[in-house]
PDB file of C-alpha atoms in Angstrom:
ATOM      1  CA  UNK R   1       0.000   0.000   0.000  1.00  0.00           C
ATOM      2  CA  UNK R   2       1.412   3.407  -0.896  1.00  0.00           C
ATOM      3  CA  UNK R   3       2.468   5.552   2.046  1.00  0.00           C
ATOM      4  CA  UNK R   4       1.189   8.806   0.533  1.00  0.00           C
ATOM      5  CA  UNK R   5      -1.278   9.731  -2.150  1.00  0.00           C
ATOM      6  CA  UNK R   6      -1.010  12.912  -4.181  1.00  0.00           C
ATOM      7  CA  UNK R   7      -3.202  14.628  -6.691  1.00  0.00           C
ATOM      8  CA  UNK R   8      -2.530  13.509 -10.210  1.00  0.00           C
ATOM      9  CA  UNK R   9      -0.605  16.168 -12.081  1.00  0.00           C
ATOM     10  CA  UNK R  10      -1.282  14.777 -15.522  1.00  0.00           C
ATOM     11  CA  UNK R  11      -3.940  12.092 -15.449  1.00  0.00           C
ATOM     12  CA  UNK R  12      -4.032  11.944 -19.241  1.00  0.00           C
ATOM     13  CA  UNK R  13      -0.397  10.756 -19.272  1.00  0.00           C
ATOM     14  CA  UNK R  14      -0.641   8.555 -16.185  1.00  0.00           C
ATOM     15  CA  UNK R  15      -3.924   6.752 -16.919  1.00  0.00           C
ATOM     16  CA  UNK R  16      -2.511   4.379 -19.504  1.00  0.00           C
ATOM     17  CA  UNK R  17      -5.002   1.643 -18.526  1.00  0.00           C
ATOM     18  CA  UNK R  18      -7.658   3.928 -20.024  1.00  0.00           C
ATOM     19  CA  UNK R  19      -7.004   3.127 -23.665  1.00  0.00           C
ATOM     20  CA  UNK R  20      -9.503   5.767 -24.825  1.00  0.00           C
ATOM     21  CA  UNK R  21      -9.575   8.887 -22.675  1.00  0.00           C
ATOM     22  CA  UNK R  22     -10.616  12.501 -22.870  1.00  0.00           C
ATOM     23  CA  UNK R  23     -10.035  15.581 -20.737  1.00  0.00           C
ATOM     24  CA  UNK R  24     -12.604  18.360 -20.854  1.00  0.00           C
ATOM     25  CA  UNK R  25     -14.615  20.850 -18.856  1.00  0.00           C
ATOM     26  CA  UNK R  26     -18.254  21.822 -19.120  1.00  0.00           C
ATOM     27  CA  UNK R  27     -19.688  25.337 -19.490  1.00  0.00           C
ATOM     28  CA  UNK R  28     -19.711  27.523 -16.387  1.00  0.00           C
ATOM     29  CA  UNK R  29     -17.528  25.063 -14.457  1.00  0.00           C
ATOM     30  CA  UNK R  30     -13.719  25.189 -14.594  1.00  0.00           C
ATOM     31  CA  UNK R  31     -13.454  21.688 -13.067  1.00  0.00           C
ATOM     32  CA  UNK R  32     -11.344  19.394 -15.247  1.00  0.00           C
ATOM     33  CA  UNK R  33     -13.005  16.077 -16.011  1.00  0.00           C
ATOM     34  CA  UNK R  34     -11.179  13.042 -17.349  1.00  0.00           C
ATOM     35  CA  UNK R  35     -13.238  10.155 -18.670  1.00  0.00           C
ATOM     36  CA  UNK R  36     -11.754   6.997 -20.063  1.00  0.00           C
ATOM     37  CA  UNK R  37     -12.523   3.471 -21.132  1.00  0.00           C
ATOM     38  CA  UNK R  38     -10.504   0.385 -20.239  1.00  0.00           C
ATOM     39  CA  UNK R  39      -9.776  -2.478 -22.607  1.00  0.00           C
ATOM     40  CA  UNK R  40     -12.443  -4.467 -20.718  1.00  0.00           C
ATOM     41  CA  UNK R  41     -15.080  -1.817 -21.485  1.00  0.00           C
ATOM     42  CA  UNK R  42     -15.142  -0.333 -17.989  1.00  0.00           C
ATOM     43  CA  UNK R  43     -15.392   3.435 -17.574  1.00  0.00           C
ATOM     44  CA  UNK R  44     -13.586   5.761 -15.187  1.00  0.00           C
ATOM     45  CA  UNK R  45     -14.750   9.312 -14.442  1.00  0.00           C
ATOM     46  CA  UNK R  46     -12.427  11.737 -12.673  1.00  0.00           C
ATOM     47  CA  UNK R  47     -13.972  15.031 -11.570  1.00  0.00           C
ATOM     48  CA  UNK R  48     -10.510  16.426 -10.871  1.00  0.00           C
ATOM     49  CA  UNK R  49      -9.113  14.472  -7.899  1.00  0.00           C
ATOM     50  CA  UNK R  50     -12.468  14.004  -6.143  1.00  0.00           C
ATOM     51  CA  UNK R  51     -14.977  12.519  -6.819  1.00  0.00           C
ATOM     52  CA  UNK R  52     -13.823   9.614  -8.960  1.00  0.00           C
ATOM     53  CA  UNK R  53     -16.073   6.788 -10.172  1.00  0.00           C
ATOM     54  CA  UNK R  54     -15.061   3.466 -11.749  1.00  0.00           C
ATOM     55  CA  UNK R  55     -17.679   1.237 -13.354  1.00  0.00           C
ATOM     56  CA  UNK R  56     -17.301  -2.175 -14.946  1.00  0.00           C
ATOM     57  CA  UNK R  57     -18.146  -3.164 -18.532  1.00  0.00           C
ATOM     58  CA  UNK R  58     -21.814  -3.516 -17.526  1.00  0.00           C
ATOM     59  CA  UNK R  59     -21.718   0.091 -16.192  1.00  0.00           C
ATOM     60  CA  UNK R  60     -22.054  -1.087 -12.575  1.00  0.00           C
ATOM     61  CA  UNK R  61     -20.196   0.825  -9.850  1.00  0.00           C
ATOM     62  CA  UNK R  62     -16.999  -0.947  -8.769  1.00  0.00           C
ATOM     63  CA  UNK R  63     -15.090   1.737  -6.913  1.00  0.00           C
ATOM     64  CA  UNK R  64     -15.307   5.398  -6.036  1.00  0.00           C
ATOM     65  CA  UNK R  65     -13.200   8.019  -4.337  1.00  0.00           C
ATOM     66  CA  UNK R  66     -15.324  10.666  -2.606  1.00  0.00           C
ATOM     67  CA  UNK R  67     -14.457  13.197   0.099  1.00  0.00           C
ATOM     68  CA  UNK R  68     -11.117  11.526   0.731  1.00  0.00           C
ATOM     69  CA  UNK R  69     -12.552   8.024   1.162  1.00  0.00           C
ATOM     70  CA  UNK R  70     -12.176   5.035  -1.117  1.00  0.00           C
ATOM     71  CA  UNK R  71     -15.360   3.038  -1.665  1.00  0.00           C
ATOM     72  CA  UNK R  72     -15.465  -0.410  -3.212  1.00  0.00           C
ATOM     73  CA  UNK R  73     -18.317  -2.710  -4.028  1.00  0.00           C
ATOM     74  CA  UNK R  74     -19.134  -5.626  -1.782  1.00  0.00           C
ATOM     75  CA  UNK R  75     -21.841  -6.800  -4.175  1.00  0.00           C
ATOM     76  CA  UNK R  76     -24.822  -5.704  -2.085  1.00  0.00           C
ATOM     77  CA  UNK R  77     -23.304  -2.637  -0.417  1.00  0.00           C
ATOM     78  CA  UNK R  78     -20.204  -0.474  -0.481  1.00  0.00           C
ATOM     79  CA  UNK R  79     -17.245  -0.608   1.865  1.00  0.00           C
ATOM     80  CA  UNK R  80     -15.785   2.756   2.867  1.00  0.00           C
ATOM     81  CA  UNK R  81     -12.028   2.468   3.262  1.00  0.00           C
ATOM     82  CA  UNK R  82      -9.893   4.982   5.128  1.00  0.00           C
ATOM     83  CA  UNK R  83      -6.117   4.958   5.531  1.00  0.00           C
ATOM     84  CA  UNK R  84      -4.804   5.940   8.963  1.00  0.00           C
ATOM     85  CA  UNK R  85      -1.113   6.830   8.901  1.00  0.00           C
ATOM     86  CA  UNK R  86       1.599   7.176  11.468  1.00  0.00           C
ATOM     87  CA  UNK R  87       5.273   7.808  10.786  1.00  0.00           C
ATOM     88  CA  UNK R  88       5.894   4.072  10.535  1.00  0.00           C
ATOM     89  CA  UNK R  89       2.639   2.354   9.596  1.00  0.00           C
ATOM     90  CA  UNK R  90      -0.426   2.622   7.438  1.00  0.00           C
ATOM     91  CA  UNK R  91      -3.621   0.943   8.604  1.00  0.00           C
ATOM     92  CA  UNK R  92      -6.672   0.490   6.414  1.00  0.00           C
ATOM     93  CA  UNK R  93      -9.996   0.864   8.231  1.00  0.00           C
ATOM     94  CA  UNK R  94     -13.145  -0.544   6.642  1.00  0.00           C
ATOM     95  CA  UNK R  95     -16.757   0.402   7.264  1.00  0.00           C
ATOM     96  CA  UNK R  96     -19.606  -1.262   5.360  1.00  0.00           C
ATOM     97  CA  UNK R  97     -22.356   1.209   4.498  1.00  0.00           C
ATOM     98  CA  UNK R  98     -25.843   0.424   5.727  1.00  0.00           C
ATOM     99  CA  UNK R  99     -28.691   0.178   3.231  1.00  0.00           C
ATOM    100  CA  UNK R 100     -29.797   3.814   3.624  1.00  0.00           C
ATOM    101  CA  UNK R 101     -26.210   5.091   3.466  1.00  0.00           C
ATOM    102  CA  UNK R 102     -25.568   3.069   0.321  1.00  0.00           C
ATOM    103  CA  UNK R 103     -28.756   4.389  -1.294  1.00  0.00           C
ATOM    104  CA  UNK R 104     -27.820   7.991  -0.425  1.00  0.00           C
ATOM    105  CA  UNK R 105     -24.324   7.475  -1.829  1.00  0.00           C
ATOM    106  CA  UNK R 106     -25.695   5.989  -5.064  1.00  0.00           C
ATOM    107  CA  UNK R 107     -28.184   8.856  -5.338  1.00  0.00           C
ATOM    108  CA  UNK R 108     -25.317  11.378  -5.194  1.00  0.00           C
ATOM    109  CA  UNK R 109     -23.390   9.416  -7.833  1.00  0.00           C
ATOM    110  CA  UNK R 110     -26.489   9.453 -10.056  1.00  0.00           C
ATOM    111  CA  UNK R 111     -26.908  13.217  -9.571  1.00  0.00           C
ATOM    112  CA  UNK R 112     -23.298  13.893 -10.581  1.00  0.00           C
ATOM    113  CA  UNK R 113     -23.592  11.632 -13.618  1.00  0.00           C
ATOM    114  CA  UNK R 114     -26.935  13.189 -14.604  1.00  0.00           C
ATOM    115  CA  UNK R 115     -25.436  16.698 -14.424  1.00  0.00           C
ATOM    116  CA  UNK R 116     -22.522  15.624 -16.594  1.00  0.00           C
ATOM    117  CA  UNK R 117     -24.835  13.883 -19.064  1.00  0.00           C
ATOM    118  CA  UNK R 118     -27.028  17.000 -19.316  1.00  0.00           C
ATOM    119  CA  UNK R 119     -23.994  19.152 -20.135  1.00  0.00           C
ATOM    120  CA  UNK R 120     -22.826  16.668 -22.761  1.00  0.00           C
ATOM    121  CA  UNK R 121     -26.296  16.589 -24.327  1.00  0.00           C
ATOM    122  CA  UNK R 122     -26.203  20.396 -24.665  1.00  0.00           C
ATOM    123  CA  UNK R 123     -22.684  20.208 -26.132  1.00  0.00           C
ATOM    124  CA  UNK R 124     -21.545  22.605 -23.395  1.00  0.00           C
ATOM    125  CA  UNK R 125     -18.079  21.058 -23.459  1.00  0.00           C
ATOM    126  CA  UNK R 126     -14.576  22.326 -24.070  1.00  0.00           C
ATOM    127  CA  UNK R 127     -12.215  19.470 -24.962  1.00  0.00           C
ATOM    128  CA  UNK R 128      -8.629  19.936 -23.787  1.00  0.00           C
ATOM    129  CA  UNK R 129      -7.124  16.691 -25.042  1.00  0.00           C
ATOM    130  CA  UNK R 130      -8.120  13.240 -26.182  1.00  0.00           C
ATOM    131  CA  UNK R 131      -6.306   9.944 -26.741  1.00  0.00           C
ATOM    132  CA  UNK R 132      -6.657   8.734 -29.450  1.00  0.00           C
ATOM    133  CA  UNK R 133      -7.642  11.915 -31.228  1.00  0.00           C
ATOM    134  CA  UNK R 134      -9.635  10.336 -34.073  1.00  0.00           C
ATOM    135  CA  UNK R 135     -12.363   8.588 -32.029  1.00  0.00           C
ATOM    136  CA  UNK R 136     -15.796  10.105 -31.178  1.00  0.00           C
ATOM    137  CA  UNK R 137     -15.232   9.692 -27.436  1.00  0.00           C
ATOM    138  CA  UNK R 138     -17.869  12.188 -26.330  1.00  0.00           C
ATOM    139  CA  UNK R 139     -20.513  10.160 -28.166  1.00  0.00           C
ATOM    140  CA  UNK R 140     -19.250   6.947 -26.552  1.00  0.00           C
ATOM    141  CA  UNK R 141     -19.250   8.656 -23.154  1.00  0.00           C
ATOM    142  CA  UNK R 142     -22.814   9.913 -23.612  1.00  0.00           C
ATOM    143  CA  UNK R 143     -23.967   6.380 -24.480  1.00  0.00           C
ATOM    144  CA  UNK R 144     -22.264   4.937 -21.396  1.00  0.00           C
ATOM    145  CA  UNK R 145     -23.696   7.602 -19.085  1.00  0.00           C
ATOM    146  CA  UNK R 146     -27.154   7.121 -20.571  1.00  0.00           C
ATOM    147  CA  UNK R 147     -26.934   3.382 -19.855  1.00  0.00           C
ATOM    148  CA  UNK R 148     -25.908   4.065 -16.251  1.00  0.00           C
ATOM    149  CA  UNK R 149     -28.798   6.488 -15.790  1.00  0.00           C
ATOM    150  CA  UNK R 150     -31.367   4.190 -17.432  1.00  0.00           C
ATOM    151  CA  UNK R 151     -30.351   1.249 -15.239  1.00  0.00           C
ATOM    152  CA  UNK R 152     -29.912   3.324 -12.096  1.00  0.00           C
ATOM    153  CA  UNK R 153     -26.733   3.038 -10.078  1.00  0.00           C
ATOM    154  CA  UNK R 154     -26.110  -0.692  -9.766  1.00  0.00           C
ATOM    155  CA  UNK R 155     -23.277  -2.236  -7.777  1.00  0.00           C
ATOM    156  CA  UNK R 156     -20.844  -4.573  -9.471  1.00  0.00           C
ATOM    157  CA  UNK R 157     -20.180  -7.976  -7.907  1.00  0.00           C
ATOM    158  CA  UNK R 158     -17.815  -7.889  -4.927  1.00  0.00           C
ATOM    159  CA  UNK R 159     -14.191  -7.277  -5.815  1.00  0.00           C
ATOM    160  CA  UNK R 160     -12.190 -10.407  -5.030  1.00  0.00           C
ATOM    161  CA  UNK R 161      -9.689 -10.047  -2.211  1.00  0.00           C
ATOM    162  CA  UNK R 162      -6.014 -10.239  -3.151  1.00  0.00           C
ATOM    163  CA  UNK R 163      -4.356 -13.523  -2.273  1.00  0.00           C
TER     164      UNK R 163
END
């Protein structure tokens, strides 16, 4: 486990697992957004450093980073993970969200995705960079967001523990 996290200085360069990625901002909001697709079809959305959402190829929520906490799917709920650091150790604390907490969290995710989708539908977007340049990534992103919104925020199956 890394001892310290830092904001990504150039997510477009660093996010090489996102084989198709785009950096943009929407009208009236200077916040940089990076969206990208993995080889598996999963999507990652970075609203600057926080919040961050990762969904699988079925557009189900796998992981999120919100308000300094990492969240990961447990299949039926989300686990909130928090790193506690001392000079010599890092301890990971886990808290499983209750049903109401999970629903409230998913509602906020849906609101953020809906706001982004609405801006994309209005073409209120300024693209800063895109990799590769010759792919209609905004159209692909709109389709993915629409699928998420139509299905509602669904949780992916539990992430397998590392052996």
